Short mmCIF file of C-alpha atoms and ligand atoms in Angstrom, two decimals:
data_model
loop_
_atom_site.label_atom_id
_atom_site.label_comp_id
_atom_site.label_asym_id
_atom_site.label_seq_id
_atom_site.Cartn_x
_atom_site.Cartn_y
_atom_site.Cartn_z
CA MET E 1226 0.48 20.64 -16.51
CA ILE E 1227 -1.96 18.29 -14.80
CA ARG E 1228 -0.15 16.26 -12.17
CA LEU E 1229 -0.70 12.55 -11.62
CA SER E 1230 -0.56 12.88 -7.85
CA LYS E 1231 0.31 15.42 -5.20
CA SER E 1232 1.03 15.52 -1.48
CA VAL E 1233 -1.83 17.28 0.24
CA VAL E 1234 -0.18 19.15 3.06
CA GLY E 1235 -0.44 22.70 4.29
CA LYS E 1236 -0.17 25.13 7.13
CA LYS E 1237 -1.40 22.72 9.79
CA GLU E 1238 1.28 20.15 8.93
CA ALA E 1239 3.92 22.92 8.89
CA GLU E 1240 2.79 24.07 12.34
CA ALA E 1241 2.91 20.52 13.66
CA VAL E 1242 6.47 20.08 12.37
CA ALA E 1243 7.46 23.47 13.83
CA TYR E 1244 6.06 22.37 17.19
CA VAL E 1245 8.30 19.28 17.16
CA ILE E 1246 11.34 21.34 16.21
CA GLU E 1247 10.78 24.38 18.43
CA ASP E 1248 8.90 23.02 21.43
CA ILE E 1249 9.60 19.29 21.74
CA GLY E 1250 13.15 19.61 20.48
CA TYR E 1251 13.63 15.89 19.83
CA LEU E 1252 13.38 14.81 16.21
CA GLY E 1253 13.96 11.07 16.66
CA MET E 1254 11.39 8.49 17.77
CA GLY E 1255 9.67 9.77 20.89
CA ALA E 1256 6.30 10.57 22.38
CA THR E 1257 4.84 11.96 19.12
CA VAL E 1258 5.30 8.55 17.45
CA GLY E 1259 3.51 6.91 20.38
CA GLU E 1260 0.72 9.49 20.00
CA LEU E 1261 0.35 8.75 16.28
CA GLU E 1262 0.19 5.02 16.98
CA HIS E 1263 -2.66 5.55 19.46
CA ALA E 1264 -4.47 7.87 17.02
CA LEU E 1265 -4.11 5.28 14.24
CA GLU E 1266 -5.41 2.52 16.54
CA ASP E 1267 -8.43 4.68 17.46
CA TYR E 1268 -9.13 5.52 13.82
CA ILE E 1269 -8.92 1.91 12.58
CA GLY E 1270 -10.58 0.38 15.65
CA GLY E 1271 -10.71 -3.36 16.36
CA GLY E 1272 -7.99 -3.43 19.02
CA PHE E 1273 -4.94 -4.12 16.84
CA LYS E 1274 -1.60 -2.59 17.85
CA ALA E 1275 -0.12 -0.07 15.40
CA LEU E 1276 3.67 0.02 15.01
CA CYS E 1277 5.00 2.94 13.00
CA VAL E 1278 8.10 2.61 10.82
CA ASN E 1279 9.82 4.80 8.25
CA SER E 1280 8.22 3.31 5.10
CA GLY E 1281 5.60 0.89 3.88
CA THR E 1282 8.41 -1.30 2.55
CA ALA E 1283 9.95 -1.44 6.03
CA ALA E 1284 6.54 -2.40 7.44
CA LEU E 1285 6.25 -5.29 4.96
CA HIS E 1286 9.85 -6.39 5.53
CA LEU E 1287 9.53 -6.49 9.33
CA ALA E 1288 6.10 -8.13 9.20
CA LEU E 1289 7.41 -10.88 6.93
CA GLN E 1290 10.56 -11.37 8.94
CA ALA E 1291 8.39 -11.81 12.04
CA VAL E 1292 6.18 -14.55 10.55
CA THR E 1293 8.54 -16.47 8.23
CA LYS E 1294 12.04 -17.95 8.19
CA PRO E 1295 14.63 -17.57 5.46
CA GLY E 1296 13.97 -19.87 2.51
CA ASP E 1297 10.18 -19.81 2.93
CA GLU E 1298 8.02 -19.17 -0.12
CA VAL E 1299 5.52 -16.30 -0.14
CA LEU E 1300 2.58 -16.11 -2.57
CA VAL E 1301 2.34 -12.62 -4.07
CA PRO E 1302 0.76 -11.10 -7.19
CA SER E 1303 3.37 -10.12 -9.79
CA PHE E 1304 1.14 -7.11 -10.54
CA THR E 1305 2.37 -4.92 -7.67
CA PHE E 1306 4.90 -2.24 -6.89
CA VAL E 1307 8.39 -3.73 -6.63
CA ALA E 1308 8.39 -2.83 -2.90
CA SER E 1309 6.30 -5.95 -2.16
CA TYR E 1310 8.93 -8.18 -3.79
CA GLN E 1311 11.90 -6.40 -2.24
CA ALA E 1312 10.35 -6.81 1.21
CA ILE E 1313 9.97 -10.56 0.65
CA THR E 1314 13.57 -11.08 -0.46
CA ALA E 1315 14.84 -8.73 2.26
CA ALA E 1316 13.28 -11.17 4.74
CA GLY E 1317 15.23 -13.98 3.04
CA CYS E 1318 12.12 -15.49 1.48
CA LYS E 1319 11.24 -16.35 -2.12
CA PRO E 1320 8.43 -14.44 -3.87
CA VAL E 1321 6.19 -16.85 -5.76
CA SER E 1322 4.60 -14.85 -8.57
CA CYS E 1323 0.84 -15.36 -8.88
CA ASP E 1324 -1.74 -14.10 -11.34
CA ILE E 1325 -4.56 -11.63 -10.61
CA CYS E 1326 -8.34 -11.79 -11.04
CA PRO E 1327 -9.49 -9.82 -14.09
CA ASP E 1328 -12.38 -8.21 -12.19
CA THR E 1329 -10.47 -7.03 -9.08
CA LEU E 1330 -6.82 -6.86 -10.31
CA THR E 1331 -5.84 -8.51 -7.00
CA LEU E 1332 -4.40 -11.94 -6.14
CA ASP E 1333 -6.19 -14.83 -7.87
CA LEU E 1334 -6.65 -17.54 -5.24
CA ARG E 1335 -7.18 -20.38 -7.70
CA ASP E 1336 -3.87 -19.56 -9.35
CA ALA E 1337 -2.17 -19.10 -5.97
CA GLU E 1338 -3.42 -22.47 -4.73
CA ARG E 1339 -1.67 -24.27 -7.58
CA ARG E 1340 1.64 -22.68 -6.59
CA ILE E 1341 1.63 -23.85 -2.95
CA THR E 1342 4.54 -26.16 -2.06
CA PRO E 1343 5.69 -27.57 1.31
CA ARG E 1344 7.90 -24.46 1.62
CA THR E 1345 4.99 -21.99 1.27
CA THR E 1346 4.37 -20.44 4.67
CA ALA E 1347 2.87 -17.03 3.89
CA MET E 1348 0.88 -15.02 1.38
CA MET E 1349 0.92 -11.32 0.61
CA PRO E 1350 -2.18 -10.12 -1.22
CA VAL E 1351 -1.91 -6.54 -2.49
CA TYR E 1352 -4.90 -4.18 -2.44
CA TYR E 1353 -4.16 -2.70 -5.84
CA ALA E 1354 -5.73 0.73 -6.36
CA SER E 1355 -7.25 0.29 -2.86
CA ASN E 1356 -9.43 -2.63 -3.93
CA CYS E 1357 -9.76 -4.67 -0.76
CA CYS E 1358 -13.09 -6.35 -1.55
CA MET E 1359 -11.48 -9.83 -1.35
CA ALA E 1360 -9.96 -9.35 2.12
CA ASP E 1361 -12.28 -11.94 3.68
CA GLU E 1362 -11.49 -14.52 1.00
CA TYR E 1363 -7.77 -14.03 1.58
CA GLN E 1364 -8.24 -14.63 5.33
CA GLU E 1365 -10.23 -17.78 4.65
CA PHE E 1366 -7.62 -19.07 2.18
CA ALA E 1367 -4.76 -18.41 4.62
CA ARG E 1368 -6.61 -20.26 7.39
CA LYS E 1369 -7.42 -23.19 5.08
CA HIS E 1370 -3.79 -23.60 3.98
CA ASN E 1371 -2.23 -22.74 7.33
CA LEU E 1372 -0.41 -19.71 5.90
CA ARG E 1373 0.55 -16.47 7.60
CA LEU E 1374 -1.22 -13.55 5.97
CA VAL E 1375 0.65 -10.26 5.49
CA GLU E 1376 -1.73 -7.87 3.72
CA ASP E 1377 0.00 -5.26 1.56
CA ALA E 1378 -2.54 -2.53 2.27
CA ALA E 1379 -0.19 0.26 1.12
CA HIS E 1380 -3.02 1.64 -1.06
CA ALA E 1381 -5.87 0.91 1.32
CA PHE E 1382 -5.59 3.04 4.44
CA GLY E 1383 -9.09 4.01 5.56
CA CYS E 1384 -10.84 1.49 3.29
CA THR E 1385 -13.36 -1.10 4.39
CA CYS E 1386 -14.36 -4.57 3.22
CA LYS E 1387 -18.05 -5.27 3.85
CA GLY E 1388 -18.09 -2.49 6.44
CA ARG E 1389 -14.99 -3.61 8.35
CA LYS E 1390 -11.88 -1.39 8.25
CA ILE E 1391 -8.75 -2.91 6.77
CA GLY E 1392 -6.29 -3.21 9.65
CA SER E 1393 -8.99 -3.93 12.25
CA TYR E 1394 -8.94 -7.72 11.70
CA GLY E 1395 -6.89 -10.48 10.11
CA ASP E 1396 -3.30 -11.48 10.81
CA VAL E 1397 -0.73 -8.76 9.96
CA VAL E 1398 -1.65 -5.68 7.90
CA CYS E 1399 0.83 -3.15 6.48
CA PHE E 1400 0.14 0.43 5.39
CA SER E 1401 2.29 3.00 3.59
CA PHE E 1402 2.23 6.71 4.44
CA ASP E 1403 4.54 7.89 1.66
CA GLY E 1404 4.12 11.36 0.14
CA ILE E 1405 1.09 10.57 -2.03
CA LYS E 1406 -0.76 7.88 -0.09
CA ASN E 1407 -4.23 8.28 1.49
CA ILE E 1408 -2.52 9.84 4.46
CA THR E 1409 1.14 10.81 4.44
CA THR E 1410 3.83 11.27 7.03
CA GLY E 1411 6.29 12.36 4.31
CA GLU E 1412 7.67 8.83 4.26
CA GLY E 1413 6.38 6.18 6.62
CA GLY E 1414 4.31 3.12 7.22
CA ALA E 1415 2.73 0.99 9.91
CA VAL E 1416 2.27 -2.64 10.86
CA PHE E 1417 -1.09 -3.52 12.43
CA THR E 1418 -1.52 -6.80 14.31
CA ALA E 1419 -2.88 -8.39 17.48
CA ASP E 1420 -0.19 -11.10 17.53
CA GLU E 1421 1.97 -10.44 20.62
CA ASP E 1422 4.97 -12.25 19.14
CA VAL E 1423 4.83 -10.14 15.97
CA ILE E 1424 4.33 -6.95 18.03
CA GLN E 1425 7.46 -7.67 20.05
CA LYS E 1426 9.56 -8.70 17.07
CA VAL E 1427 8.55 -5.71 14.92
CA SER E 1428 8.96 -3.16 17.73
CA ASP E 1429 12.47 -4.43 18.50
CA ALA E 1430 13.55 -4.94 14.88
CA ARG E 1431 12.66 -1.35 13.91
CA LEU E 1432 15.13 -0.10 16.56
CA LEU E 1433 18.16 -2.15 15.47
CA GLY E 1434 16.95 -5.15 17.47
CA VAL E 1435 17.43 -3.41 20.82
CA GLN E 1436 14.99 -5.23 23.12
CA LYS E 1437 11.97 -3.35 24.48
CA ASP E 1438 13.30 0.08 23.50
CA SER E 1439 10.02 1.44 22.06
CA GLU E 1440 8.25 2.08 25.39
CA LYS E 1441 11.32 3.88 26.72
CA ARG E 1442 11.52 6.07 23.61
CA TYR E 1443 7.88 7.11 24.03
CA ALA E 1444 8.83 8.27 27.54
CA GLY E 1445 11.85 10.19 26.23
CA LYS E 1446 14.35 7.59 27.54
CA ARG E 1447 16.71 4.97 26.05
CA SER E 1448 17.76 1.38 26.86
CA TRP E 1449 21.49 1.65 27.41
CA HIS E 1450 21.95 -1.89 28.74
CA ALA E 1451 19.37 -3.82 26.70
CA ASP E 1452 20.29 -7.00 24.85
CA VAL E 1453 19.99 -7.66 21.10
CA VAL E 1454 18.94 -11.19 20.11
CA ALA E 1455 17.98 -10.80 16.44
CA GLN E 1456 18.78 -8.89 13.25
CA GLY E 1457 17.34 -5.38 13.41
CA TYR E 1458 17.15 -2.32 11.19
CA ARG E 1459 17.08 1.45 11.47
CA TYR E 1460 13.41 1.56 10.51
CA HIS E 1461 11.78 3.58 13.28
CA MET E 1462 9.65 6.65 12.58
CA SER E 1463 10.73 10.14 13.66
CA ASN E 1464 8.67 12.60 15.72
CA ILE E 1465 8.62 14.96 12.70
CA PHE E 1466 6.95 12.37 10.47
CA ALA E 1467 4.52 11.40 13.23
CA ALA E 1468 3.50 15.04 13.72
CA ILE E 1469 2.55 15.27 10.03
CA GLY E 1470 0.60 12.00 10.30
CA LEU E 1471 -1.42 13.27 13.26
CA VAL E 1472 -2.66 16.21 11.14
CA GLN E 1473 -3.23 14.04 8.08
CA LEU E 1474 -5.55 11.70 9.95
CA GLN E 1475 -8.05 14.55 9.91
CA ARG E 1476 -8.09 14.78 6.09
CA PHE E 1477 -9.62 12.50 3.45
CA GLU E 1478 -10.66 13.20 -0.12
CA LYS E 1479 -12.51 11.43 -2.93
CA GLU E 1480 -12.49 12.08 -6.70
CA ALA E 1481 -12.63 8.55 -8.11
CA GLN E 1482 -16.42 8.42 -8.03
CA ARG E 1483 -16.59 11.33 -10.50
CA TYR E 1484 -14.20 9.61 -12.96
CA THR E 1485 -16.36 6.50 -12.75
CA GLU E 1486 -19.48 8.48 -13.60
CA LEU E 1487 -17.77 10.28 -16.50
CA LEU E 1488 -16.20 7.19 -18.03
CA LYS E 1489 -18.75 4.47 -17.42
CA ASP E 1490 -20.11 4.40 -20.98
CA THR E 1491 -16.92 5.41 -22.79
CA PRO E 1492 -15.78 3.08 -25.61
CA HIS E 1493 -12.44 1.24 -25.16
CA VAL E 1494 -12.56 1.75 -21.38
CA LEU E 1495 -12.71 -1.01 -18.77
CA LEU E 1496 -13.28 0.15 -15.19
CA THR E 1497 -12.72 -2.09 -12.19
CA PRO E 1498 -15.97 -2.08 -10.20
CA MET E 1499 -15.39 -0.57 -6.77
CA ASP E 1500 -17.63 0.95 -4.13
CA TYR E 1501 -16.11 4.42 -3.84
CA VAL E 1502 -19.13 5.70 -1.91
CA ASN E 1503 -19.08 3.34 1.07
CA GLU E 1504 -15.87 1.31 1.15
CA ILE E 1505 -12.95 2.54 -0.93
CA THR E 1506 -10.85 5.66 -0.46
CA PRO E 1507 -8.64 5.22 -3.51
CA HIS E 1508 -4.93 5.93 -3.66
CA ILE E 1509 -4.75 5.76 -7.48
CA PHE E 1510 -7.36 5.74 -10.24
CA ALA E 1511 -6.35 2.99 -12.65
CA LEU E 1512 -8.41 1.87 -15.63
CA GLN E 1513 -7.81 -0.36 -18.66
CA ILE E 1514 -7.78 1.01 -22.20
CA LEU E 1515 -8.89 -1.73 -24.55
CA ASP E 1516 -8.50 -2.52 -28.27
CA GLY E 1517 -4.82 -1.49 -28.40
CA LYS E 1518 -5.69 2.17 -27.79
CA ARG E 1519 -3.48 2.81 -24.75
CA ALA E 1520 -0.48 4.02 -26.77
CA LYS E 1521 -2.73 6.60 -28.46
CA LEU E 1522 -4.01 7.80 -25.09
CA GLU E 1523 -0.45 8.06 -23.76
CA GLN E 1524 0.41 10.21 -26.78
CA LEU E 1525 -2.63 12.46 -26.26
CA LEU E 1526 -1.91 12.91 -22.56
CA LYS E 1527 1.72 13.81 -23.29
CA GLU E 1528 0.62 16.35 -25.94
CA HIS E 1529 -1.68 17.99 -23.37
CA ASP E 1530 0.95 17.98 -20.61
CA ILE E 1531 -1.07 15.60 -18.46
CA GLN E 1532 0.86 13.16 -16.31
CA TYR E 1533 -0.15 9.50 -16.12
CA GLY E 1534 1.13 6.29 -14.59
CA ILE E 1535 1.58 2.69 -15.69
CA GLN E 1536 1.16 0.88 -12.40
CA TYR E 1537 2.81 -1.59 -12.37
CA ALA E 1538 5.32 -3.43 -14.54
CA PRO E 1539 4.85 -7.05 -13.39
CA ASN E 1540 7.70 -8.16 -11.16
CA HIS E 1541 8.24 -11.52 -12.87
CA HIS E 1542 9.59 -9.57 -15.88
CA LEU E 1543 12.16 -7.59 -13.86
CA THR E 1544 15.74 -8.88 -14.12
CA TYR E 1545 16.18 -9.33 -10.37
CA PHE E 1546 12.88 -11.19 -9.87
CA LYS E 1547 12.64 -12.90 -13.27
CA GLU E 1548 10.58 -16.06 -13.29
CA ASP E 1549 9.48 -18.18 -16.20
CA VAL E 1550 5.78 -18.30 -15.26
CA GLU E 1551 2.55 -17.98 -17.22
CA LEU E 1552 0.48 -15.13 -15.77
CA PRO E 1553 -1.91 -14.34 -18.61
CA VAL E 1554 -4.22 -11.94 -16.80
CA THR E 1555 -1.29 -10.01 -15.34
CA ASP E 1556 0.34 -9.62 -18.76
CA LYS E 1557 -2.91 -8.58 -20.43
CA VAL E 1558 -3.73 -6.03 -17.72
CA TYR E 1559 -0.18 -4.65 -17.90
CA SER E 1560 -0.65 -3.94 -21.61
CA GLN E 1561 -3.90 -2.04 -20.94
CA ILE E 1562 -3.56 -0.36 -17.53
CA ILE E 1563 -3.13 3.38 -17.06
CA SER E 1564 -3.47 5.60 -13.98
CA LEU E 1565 -5.09 9.00 -14.38
CA PRO E 1566 -4.34 12.11 -12.32
CA MET E 1567 -5.99 12.01 -8.93
CA HIS E 1568 -5.41 14.30 -5.98
CA PRO E 1569 -7.62 16.70 -4.07
CA GLU E 1570 -6.47 19.75 -6.05
CA LEU E 1571 -7.53 18.19 -9.37
CA SER E 1572 -10.41 20.36 -10.60
CA ASP E 1573 -13.64 19.15 -12.24
CA GLU E 1574 -12.53 21.06 -15.35
CA GLU E 1575 -9.23 19.15 -15.47
CA GLN E 1576 -11.04 15.86 -14.98
CA ASP E 1577 -13.36 16.79 -17.86
CA ILE E 1578 -10.39 17.55 -20.14
CA ILE E 1579 -8.89 14.10 -19.39
CA CYS E 1580 -12.19 12.28 -19.93
CA ASN E 1581 -12.84 14.16 -23.18
CA LEU E 1582 -9.47 12.99 -24.49
CA ILE E 1583 -10.37 9.40 -23.64
CA ASN E 1584 -13.65 9.91 -25.50
CA THR E 1585 -11.77 10.72 -28.69
CA LEU E 1586 -9.94 7.36 -28.83
C1 PLP W 1346 1.60 -1.89 -3.43
C2 PLP W 1346 2.66 -1.20 -2.64
N1 PLP W 1346 3.29 -1.88 -1.68
C3 PLP W 1346 4.25 -1.31 -0.93
C4 PLP W 1346 4.61 0.00 -1.11
C5 PLP W 1346 5.73 0.55 -0.28
O1 PLP W 1346 5.43 1.67 0.45
P1 PLP W 1346 6.57 2.78 0.72
O2 PLP W 1346 6.74 3.58 -0.52
O3 PLP W 1346 5.99 3.57 1.85
O4 PLP W 1346 7.81 2.06 1.12
C6 PLP W 1346 3.96 0.77 -2.09
C7 PLP W 1346 4.31 2.18 -2.30
O5 PLP W 1346 3.93 2.83 -3.23
C8 PLP W 1346 2.97 0.14 -2.89
O6 PLP W 1346 2.36 0.83 -3.87
#
């Protein structure tokens, strides 16, 4: 069986976890989380504060809650993992489903602009398949329309836009460190921002709203008499997860460039142009299969015991988020998209088998 994705962890991560268990002896949020935050800040650069939480969804939820108020509308592409939508509604806001650009598969600003109302206060572009090449345009658009910008960079840790690392500039940027992301902490995520108000709100809200508890936790202490002035959640990261993250920061892999080379002239295939050499460290490898051939490819992959993904079912079709909107590019891409296996243990031979199957369509 060829797996779609795989956590890349080993002895070093196991040793780091053992150190937390056997030597530090405190598994909750403590000094190791503070250490990971500093390491993340150093890696990304740019001076933003990193705030670690227990998932990418939690990062998005807390970021949104910090920059919006209940009832606000948030522009978001329907073509995203449902986590983006759940984070918006968890913050009491309304997701406004937008279409995507056919050449980037990320938020279409012309479509988004038409959906702005007096209640629109924020936008959440999603860097689908790590494609963050429009990051600067999203910043410009947010400035122009006076919107808060929460970037869903769950797929884009370590990626750059025109040489600048995602998370080193902008307004509020959220990463996911779940089991198969560019780096993993098992489950986890982080909010990156320079906004002092957001920093304070997110660091309190992740610890049940207990004021200024983070610094004490890093020092192995607690705030027994601190006040609580806002809704909070149990979203903090544990020392165990942080220990895995510290090891993971030293790893990074790339196989997408090879797929691109193998498939660039293949009939019925549409690749999204991305600079895998200089800018993009991809989390998934998604391509479109044209001319109604996707079902046949799905069949072939199943016959050969090769896993694949359909990422993602547009959110405006889901019962909970149903909206009667026309999103023609989103719907077309959904009918054609497929994600191929990609993880560092995928061999060249396995990649060749997959590409040969696509060649037979
Ligand atoms: C686009 C997108 N946003 C948000 C998330 C949420 O991240 P997490 O799974 O860490 O909660 C994911 C996770 O896969 C994602 O793909």
